[in-house]
Amino acid sequence: MLIRAANPADIPQIIALAGQSETAAHWSAREYDALFDQEAPKRAALVAVDDQQSAVIAFAIARCMADEWELENIVVALSSRRLGIAQQLVQRLKSDAQRSGAGCIILEVREFNASARQLYAKLGFTESGHRRDYYDNPREDALLLRLELQSGDKTP
Ligand SMILES: CC(C)(COP(=O)(O)OP(=O)(O)OC[C@H]1O[C@@H](n2cnc3c(N)ncnc32)[C@H](O)[C@@H]1OP(=O)(O)O)[C@@H](O)C(=O)NCCC(=O)NCCS
């Protein structure tokens, strides 16, 4: 498995992966295309590819602002879950955010998304807010999570 920056040719596989998951953020094809638009807000998009480097098995997308990065979406293929791939993707975003000088990573997660909440807790995210009935289909609260980045922290 290899983690690399996403490119436009990955978009169909990224959309297919997002479609496998009810709890992923669902973006339109146009929003994914905008990832590579120079005029659009800056984003970091990573993919994990299999050993033959032919299939995208996971992706993560973060919006990159000067002082904070927002993890907007992360999905791992059903057949590749629980292998540490999401953890590696977030760790990579974390080191990229630190290198860019950002002070924290923030995100929103569905209250009952137990696997994602466990993942973020393991990585050190803590709850910073709560938005009632934030999501539809199904209606659900959002938890706001935050991970402070220490400038001297060089963990991968
Ligand atoms: C959440 C998600 C990205 C996790 O991906 P993953 O690659 O399977 O996660 P990892 O293997 O890196 O797991 C790292 C840790 O997260 C936690 N975790 C992950 N999946 C879990 C599950 N099903 N149940 C409980 N804990 C879980 C565990 O602490 C795990 O560490 P461990 O295996 O040593 O116990 C994946 O389940 C997914 O794609 N879900 C659908 C999309 C989604 O909900 N994205 C989040 C939007 S906010």
PDB file of C-alpha atoms and ligand atoms in Angstrom:
ATOM      1  CA  MET A   1       0.000   0.000   0.000  1.00  0.00           C
ATOM      2  CA  LEU A   2       1.276   3.452  -0.938  1.00  0.00           C
ATOM      3  CA  ILE A   3       0.003   6.883   0.092  1.00  0.00           C
ATOM      4  CA  ARG A   4       0.417   9.664  -2.463  1.00  0.00           C
ATOM      5  CA  ALA A   5      -1.137  12.968  -3.515  1.00  0.00           C
ATOM      6  CA  ALA A   6      -4.341  12.484  -5.487  1.00  0.00           C
ATOM      7  CA  ASN A   7      -4.491  13.497  -9.152  1.00  0.00           C
ATOM      8  CA  PRO A   8      -7.430  14.155 -11.502  1.00  0.00           C
ATOM      9  CA  ALA A   9      -7.337  10.578 -12.860  1.00  0.00           C
ATOM     10  CA  ASP A  10      -8.191   9.302  -9.333  1.00  0.00           C
ATOM     11  CA  ILE A  11     -11.520  11.145  -9.182  1.00  0.00           C
ATOM     12  CA  PRO A  12     -13.772   8.348 -10.542  1.00  0.00           C
ATOM     13  CA  GLN A  13     -12.363   5.885  -7.983  1.00  0.00           C
ATOM     14  CA  ILE A  14     -12.660   8.474  -5.190  1.00  0.00           C
ATOM     15  CA  ILE A  15     -16.327   9.042  -6.074  1.00  0.00           C
ATOM     16  CA  ALA A  16     -16.959   5.283  -6.169  1.00  0.00           C
ATOM     17  CA  LEU A  17     -15.389   4.887  -2.715  1.00  0.00           C
ATOM     18  CA  ALA A  18     -17.429   7.743  -1.256  1.00  0.00           C
ATOM     19  CA  GLY A  19     -20.536   6.063  -2.701  1.00  0.00           C
ATOM     20  CA  GLN A  20     -19.795   2.917  -0.652  1.00  0.00           C
ATOM     21  CA  SER A  21     -20.205   4.791   2.590  1.00  0.00           C
ATOM     22  CA  GLU A  22     -23.307   6.335   4.141  1.00  0.00           C
ATOM     23  CA  THR A  23     -21.272   8.233   6.697  1.00  0.00           C
ATOM     24  CA  ALA A  24     -18.816   9.833   4.262  1.00  0.00           C
ATOM     25  CA  ALA A  25     -19.348  13.417   3.185  1.00  0.00           C
ATOM     26  CA  HIS A  26     -21.057  13.249  -0.219  1.00  0.00           C
ATOM     27  CA  TRP A  27     -19.675  15.697  -2.717  1.00  0.00           C
ATOM     28  CA  SER A  28     -20.690  16.144  -6.359  1.00  0.00           C
ATOM     29  CA  ALA A  29     -18.286  15.220  -9.166  1.00  0.00           C
ATOM     30  CA  ARG A  30     -17.878  18.946  -9.717  1.00  0.00           C
ATOM     31  CA  GLU A  31     -16.685  19.471  -6.142  1.00  0.00           C
ATOM     32  CA  TYR A  32     -14.090  16.716  -6.607  1.00  0.00           C
ATOM     33  CA  ASP A  33     -12.950  18.261  -9.912  1.00  0.00           C
ATOM     34  CA  ALA A  34     -12.497  21.586  -8.092  1.00  0.00           C
ATOM     35  CA  LEU A  35      -9.784  19.952  -5.954  1.00  0.00           C
ATOM     36  CA  PHE A  36      -7.396  20.576  -8.818  1.00  0.00           C
ATOM     37  CA  ASP A  37      -8.664  24.025  -9.759  1.00  0.00           C
ATOM     38  CA  GLN A  38      -6.042  26.698  -9.101  1.00  0.00           C
ATOM     39  CA  GLU A  39      -8.777  29.236  -8.277  1.00  0.00           C
ATOM     40  CA  ALA A  40     -10.505  27.034  -5.661  1.00  0.00           C
ATOM     41  CA  PRO A  41      -9.666  27.137  -1.930  1.00  0.00           C
ATOM     42  CA  LYS A  42      -6.472  25.193  -1.282  1.00  0.00           C
ATOM     43  CA  ARG A  43      -7.016  21.549  -0.383  1.00  0.00           C
ATOM     44  CA  ALA A  44      -4.784  18.560   0.324  1.00  0.00           C
ATOM     45  CA  ALA A  45      -6.046  15.321  -1.205  1.00  0.00           C
ATOM     46  CA  LEU A  46      -4.318  12.018  -0.493  1.00  0.00           C
ATOM     47  CA  VAL A  47      -5.061   8.552  -1.802  1.00  0.00           C
ATOM     48  CA  ALA A  48      -3.931   5.130  -0.648  1.00  0.00           C
ATOM     49  CA  VAL A  49      -3.363   2.743  -3.546  1.00  0.00           C
ATOM     50  CA  ASP A  50      -2.923  -1.033  -3.517  1.00  0.00           C
ATOM     51  CA  ASP A  51       0.410  -2.751  -4.090  1.00  0.00           C
ATOM     52  CA  GLN A  52      -0.118  -2.905  -7.854  1.00  0.00           C
ATOM     53  CA  GLN A  53      -0.863   0.863  -7.647  1.00  0.00           C
ATOM     54  CA  SER A  54      -3.941   0.310  -9.797  1.00  0.00           C
ATOM     55  CA  ALA A  55      -6.785   0.661  -7.307  1.00  0.00           C
ATOM     56  CA  VAL A  56      -7.505   3.549  -4.967  1.00  0.00           C
ATOM     57  CA  ILE A  57      -8.431   1.903  -1.660  1.00  0.00           C
ATOM     58  CA  ALA A  58      -8.809   5.037   0.463  1.00  0.00           C
ATOM     59  CA  PHE A  59      -8.716   8.817   0.306  1.00  0.00           C
ATOM     60  CA  ALA A  60      -8.614  11.811   2.614  1.00  0.00           C
ATOM     61  CA  ILE A  61      -9.276  15.466   1.787  1.00  0.00           C
ATOM     62  CA  ALA A  62      -8.490  18.491   3.930  1.00  0.00           C
ATOM     63  CA  ARG A  63      -9.087  22.178   3.380  1.00  0.00           C
ATOM     64  CA  CYS A  64      -5.859  24.036   4.087  1.00  0.00           C
ATOM     65  CA  MET A  65      -6.091  27.411   5.761  1.00  0.00           C
ATOM     66  CA  ALA A  66      -3.112  29.275   7.149  1.00  0.00           C
ATOM     67  CA  ASP A  67      -3.811  28.567  10.813  1.00  0.00           C
ATOM     68  CA  GLU A  68      -5.934  25.420  10.643  1.00  0.00           C
ATOM     69  CA  TRP A  69      -6.652  22.495   8.339  1.00  0.00           C
ATOM     70  CA  GLU A  70     -10.131  20.970   8.166  1.00  0.00           C
ATOM     71  CA  LEU A  71     -10.377  17.248   7.470  1.00  0.00           C
ATOM     72  CA  GLU A  72     -13.421  17.248   5.195  1.00  0.00           C
ATOM     73  CA  ASN A  73     -13.644  13.637   4.113  1.00  0.00           C
ATOM     74  CA  ILE A  74     -11.951  10.295   4.670  1.00  0.00           C
ATOM     75  CA  VAL A  75     -13.091   6.931   3.357  1.00  0.00           C
ATOM     76  CA  VAL A  76     -11.451   3.509   3.314  1.00  0.00           C
ATOM     77  CA  ALA A  77     -12.793   0.727   1.028  1.00  0.00           C
ATOM     78  CA  LEU A  78     -14.921  -1.781   2.925  1.00  0.00           C
ATOM     79  CA  SER A  79     -12.478  -4.592   2.080  1.00  0.00           C
ATOM     80  CA  SER A  80      -9.467  -2.631   3.407  1.00  0.00           C
ATOM     81  CA  ARG A  81     -10.794  -1.434   6.746  1.00  0.00           C
ATOM     82  CA  ARG A  82      -9.143  -2.053  10.093  1.00  0.00           C
ATOM     83  CA  LEU A  83      -5.681  -2.261   8.560  1.00  0.00           C
ATOM     84  CA  GLY A  84      -4.483   1.099   9.848  1.00  0.00           C
ATOM     85  CA  ILE A  85      -4.948   2.915   6.517  1.00  0.00           C
ATOM     86  CA  ALA A  86      -7.111   5.783   7.841  1.00  0.00           C
ATOM     87  CA  GLN A  87      -4.666   6.241  10.690  1.00  0.00           C
ATOM     88  CA  GLN A  88      -1.781   6.557   8.226  1.00  0.00           C
ATOM     89  CA  LEU A  89      -3.708   9.024   6.039  1.00  0.00           C
ATOM     90  CA  VAL A  90      -4.505  11.283   8.998  1.00  0.00           C
ATOM     91  CA  GLN A  91      -0.923  11.059  10.279  1.00  0.00           C
ATOM     92  CA  ARG A  92       0.325  12.138   6.861  1.00  0.00           C
ATOM     93  CA  LEU A  93      -2.115  15.086   6.786  1.00  0.00           C
ATOM     94  CA  LYS A  94      -1.003  15.955  10.288  1.00  0.00           C
ATOM     95  CA  SER A  95       2.659  16.156   9.302  1.00  0.00           C
ATOM     96  CA  ASP A  96       1.820  18.108   6.142  1.00  0.00           C
ATOM     97  CA  ALA A  97      -0.298  20.564   8.181  1.00  0.00           C
ATOM     98  CA  GLN A  98       2.517  20.980  10.696  1.00  0.00           C
ATOM     99  CA  ARG A  99       5.023  21.607   7.946  1.00  0.00           C
ATOM    100  CA  SER A 100       2.731  24.295   6.500  1.00  0.00           C
ATOM    101  CA  GLY A 101       2.649  26.083   9.872  1.00  0.00           C
ATOM    102  CA  ALA A 102      -0.985  25.305  10.773  1.00  0.00           C
ATOM    103  CA  GLY A 103      -1.733  25.107  14.491  1.00  0.00           C
ATOM    104  CA  CYS A 104      -4.568  22.581  14.485  1.00  0.00           C
ATOM    105  CA  ILE A 105      -6.725  20.164  12.508  1.00  0.00           C
ATOM    106  CA  ILE A 106     -10.488  20.400  12.918  1.00  0.00           C
ATOM    107  CA  LEU A 107     -13.338  18.210  11.654  1.00  0.00           C
ATOM    108  CA  GLU A 108     -17.014  17.354  12.029  1.00  0.00           C
ATOM    109  CA  VAL A 109     -18.227  13.824  12.639  1.00  0.00           C
ATOM    110  CA  ARG A 110     -21.646  12.233  13.011  1.00  0.00           C
ATOM    111  CA  GLU A 111     -22.435  11.563  16.656  1.00  0.00           C
ATOM    112  CA  PHE A 112     -23.137   7.856  16.005  1.00  0.00           C
ATOM    113  CA  ASN A 113     -20.189   7.213  13.676  1.00  0.00           C
ATOM    114  CA  ALA A 114     -18.464   5.022  16.235  1.00  0.00           C
ATOM    115  CA  SER A 115     -15.588   3.837  14.019  1.00  0.00           C
ATOM    116  CA  ALA A 116     -14.622   7.362  12.959  1.00  0.00           C
ATOM    117  CA  ARG A 117     -14.929   8.661  16.535  1.00  0.00           C
ATOM    118  CA  GLN A 118     -12.668   5.837  17.764  1.00  0.00           C
ATOM    119  CA  LEU A 119     -10.164   6.655  15.028  1.00  0.00           C
ATOM    120  CA  TYR A 120     -10.047  10.342  15.930  1.00  0.00           C
ATOM    121  CA  ALA A 121      -9.868   9.632  19.668  1.00  0.00           C
ATOM    122  CA  LYS A 122      -6.927   7.300  19.074  1.00  0.00           C
ATOM    123  CA  LEU A 123      -5.155  10.061  17.152  1.00  0.00           C
ATOM    124  CA  GLY A 124      -5.667  12.583  19.955  1.00  0.00           C
ATOM    125  CA  PHE A 125      -8.622  14.660  18.691  1.00  0.00           C
ATOM    126  CA  THR A 126     -10.816  16.127  21.419  1.00  0.00           C
ATOM    127  CA  GLU A 127     -14.361  17.469  21.310  1.00  0.00           C
ATOM    128  CA  SER A 128     -14.598  21.235  20.872  1.00  0.00           C
ATOM    129  CA  GLY A 129     -18.286  21.674  20.030  1.00  0.00           C
ATOM    130  CA  HIS A 130     -21.630  20.109  19.204  1.00  0.00           C
ATOM    131  CA  ARG A 131     -24.100  21.021  16.435  1.00  0.00           C
ATOM    132  CA  ARG A 132     -27.634  19.749  16.982  1.00  0.00           C
ATOM    133  CA  ASP A 133     -29.366  18.114  13.956  1.00  0.00           C
ATOM    134  CA  TYR A 134     -26.512  19.181  11.723  1.00  0.00           C
ATOM    135  CA  TYR A 135     -26.769  16.231   9.317  1.00  0.00           C
ATOM    136  CA  ASP A 136     -29.663  14.900   7.219  1.00  0.00           C
ATOM    137  CA  ASN A 137     -30.366  11.347   6.018  1.00  0.00           C
ATOM    138  CA  PRO A 138     -30.363  10.370   8.801  1.00  0.00           C
ATOM    139  CA  ARG A 139     -30.822  13.470  10.936  1.00  0.00           C
ATOM    140  CA  GLU A 140     -28.033  13.484  13.459  1.00  0.00           C
ATOM    141  CA  ASP A 141     -25.924  15.801  15.594  1.00  0.00           C
ATOM    142  CA  ALA A 142     -22.371  16.699  14.619  1.00  0.00           C
ATOM    143  CA  LEU A 143     -19.468  16.707  17.019  1.00  0.00           C
ATOM    144  CA  LEU A 144     -16.684  19.185  16.320  1.00  0.00           C
ATOM    145  CA  LEU A 145     -13.262  17.728  17.009  1.00  0.00           C
ATOM    146  CA  ARG A 146      -9.892  19.396  17.177  1.00  0.00           C
ATOM    147  CA  LEU A 147      -6.291  18.283  17.274  1.00  0.00           C
ATOM    148  CA  GLU A 148      -3.714  20.808  18.389  1.00  0.00           C
ATOM    149  CA  LEU A 149      -0.430  20.591  16.506  1.00  0.00           C
ATOM    150  CA  GLN A 150       2.759  21.352  18.323  1.00  0.00           C
ATOM    151  CA  SER A 151       5.288  23.124  16.175  1.00  0.00           C
ATOM    152  CA  GLY A 152       8.135  20.993  17.514  1.00  0.00           C
ATOM    153  CA  ASP A 153       6.205  17.712  17.073  1.00  0.00           C
ATOM    154  CA  LYS A 154       7.795  15.810  14.204  1.00  0.00           C
ATOM    155  CA  THR A 155       5.843  12.552  14.616  1.00  0.00           C
ATOM    156  CA  PRO A 156       4.976  11.050  11.219  1.00  0.00           C
TER     157      PRO A 156
HETATM  158  C1  LIG B   1     -13.713   5.557   9.807  1.00  0.00           C
HETATM  159  C2  LIG B   1     -12.825   4.885   8.775  1.00  0.00           C
HETATM  160  C3  LIG B   1     -12.216   5.942   7.841  1.00  0.00           C
HETATM  161  C4  LIG B   1     -11.695   4.129   9.504  1.00  0.00           C
HETATM  162  O1  LIG B   1     -10.817   3.584   8.526  1.00  0.00           O
HETATM  163  P1  LIG B   1      -9.850   2.337   8.848  1.00  0.00           P
HETATM  164  O2  LIG B   1      -8.736   2.346   7.850  1.00  0.00           O
HETATM  165  O3  LIG B   1     -10.658   1.097   8.937  1.00  0.00           O
HETATM  166  O4  LIG B   1      -9.297   2.716  10.285  1.00  0.00           O
HETATM  167  P2  LIG B   1      -7.892   2.205  10.899  1.00  0.00           P
HETATM  168  O5  LIG B   1      -7.689   0.776  10.512  1.00  0.00           O
HETATM  169  O6  LIG B   1      -6.819   3.184  10.563  1.00  0.00           O
HETATM  170  O7  LIG B   1      -8.238   2.270  12.445  1.00  0.00           O
HETATM  171  C5  LIG B   1      -7.499   3.070  13.356  1.00  0.00           C
HETATM  172  C6  LIG B   1      -8.238   3.030  14.680  1.00  0.00           C
HETATM  173  O8  LIG B   1      -9.540   3.579  14.516  1.00  0.00           O
HETATM  174  C7  LIG B   1     -10.470   2.861  15.359  1.00  0.00           C
HETATM  175  N1  LIG B   1     -11.418   2.137  14.514  1.00  0.00           N
HETATM  176  C8  LIG B   1     -11.446   2.054  13.169  1.00  0.00           C
HETATM  177  N2  LIG B   1     -12.510   1.325  12.762  1.00  0.00           N
HETATM  178  C9  LIG B   1     -13.163   0.948  13.874  1.00  0.00           C
HETATM  179  C10 LIG B   1     -14.336   0.184  14.111  1.00  0.00           C
HETATM  180  N3  LIG B   1     -15.054  -0.347  13.101  1.00  0.00           N
HETATM  181  N4  LIG B   1     -14.736  -0.012  15.388  1.00  0.00           N
HETATM  182  C11 LIG B   1     -14.046   0.519  16.409  1.00  0.00           C
HETATM  183  N5  LIG B   1     -12.891   1.248  16.261  1.00  0.00           N
HETATM  184  C12 LIG B   1     -12.484   1.461  15.007  1.00  0.00           C
HETATM  185  C13 LIG B   1      -9.621   1.915  16.171  1.00  0.00           C
HETATM  186  O9  LIG B   1      -9.168   2.584  17.327  1.00  0.00           O
HETATM  187  C14 LIG B   1      -8.461   1.651  15.224  1.00  0.00           C
HETATM  188  O10 LIG B   1      -7.302   1.227  15.887  1.00  0.00           O
HETATM  189  P3  LIG B   1      -7.088  -0.363  16.177  1.00  0.00           P
HETATM  190  O11 LIG B   1      -7.376  -1.090  14.893  1.00  0.00           O
HETATM  191  O12 LIG B   1      -5.646  -0.450  16.618  1.00  0.00           O
HETATM  192  O13 LIG B   1      -8.079  -0.714  17.258  1.00  0.00           O
HETATM  193  C15 LIG B   1     -13.600   3.831   7.940  1.00  0.00           C
HETATM  194  O14 LIG B   1     -14.368   3.023   8.815  1.00  0.00           O
HETATM  195  C16 LIG B   1     -14.546   4.430   6.912  1.00  0.00           C
HETATM  196  O15 LIG B   1     -14.168   4.625   5.754  1.00  0.00           O
HETATM  197  N6  LIG B   1     -15.793   4.733   7.332  1.00  0.00           N
HETATM  198  C17 LIG B   1     -16.795   5.273   6.406  1.00  0.00           C
HETATM  199  C18 LIG B   1     -16.516   6.739   6.061  1.00  0.00           C
HETATM  200  C19 LIG B   1     -16.549   7.631   7.285  1.00  0.00           C
HETATM  201  O16 LIG B   1     -17.424   7.501   8.136  1.00  0.00           O
HETATM  202  N7  LIG B   1     -15.586   8.559   7.342  1.00  0.00           N
HETATM  203  C20 LIG B   1     -15.483   9.487   8.453  1.00  0.00           C
HETATM  204  C21 LIG B   1     -16.235  10.728   8.175  1.00  0.00           C
HETATM  205  S1  LIG B   1     -16.040  11.879   9.535  1.00  0.00           S
END
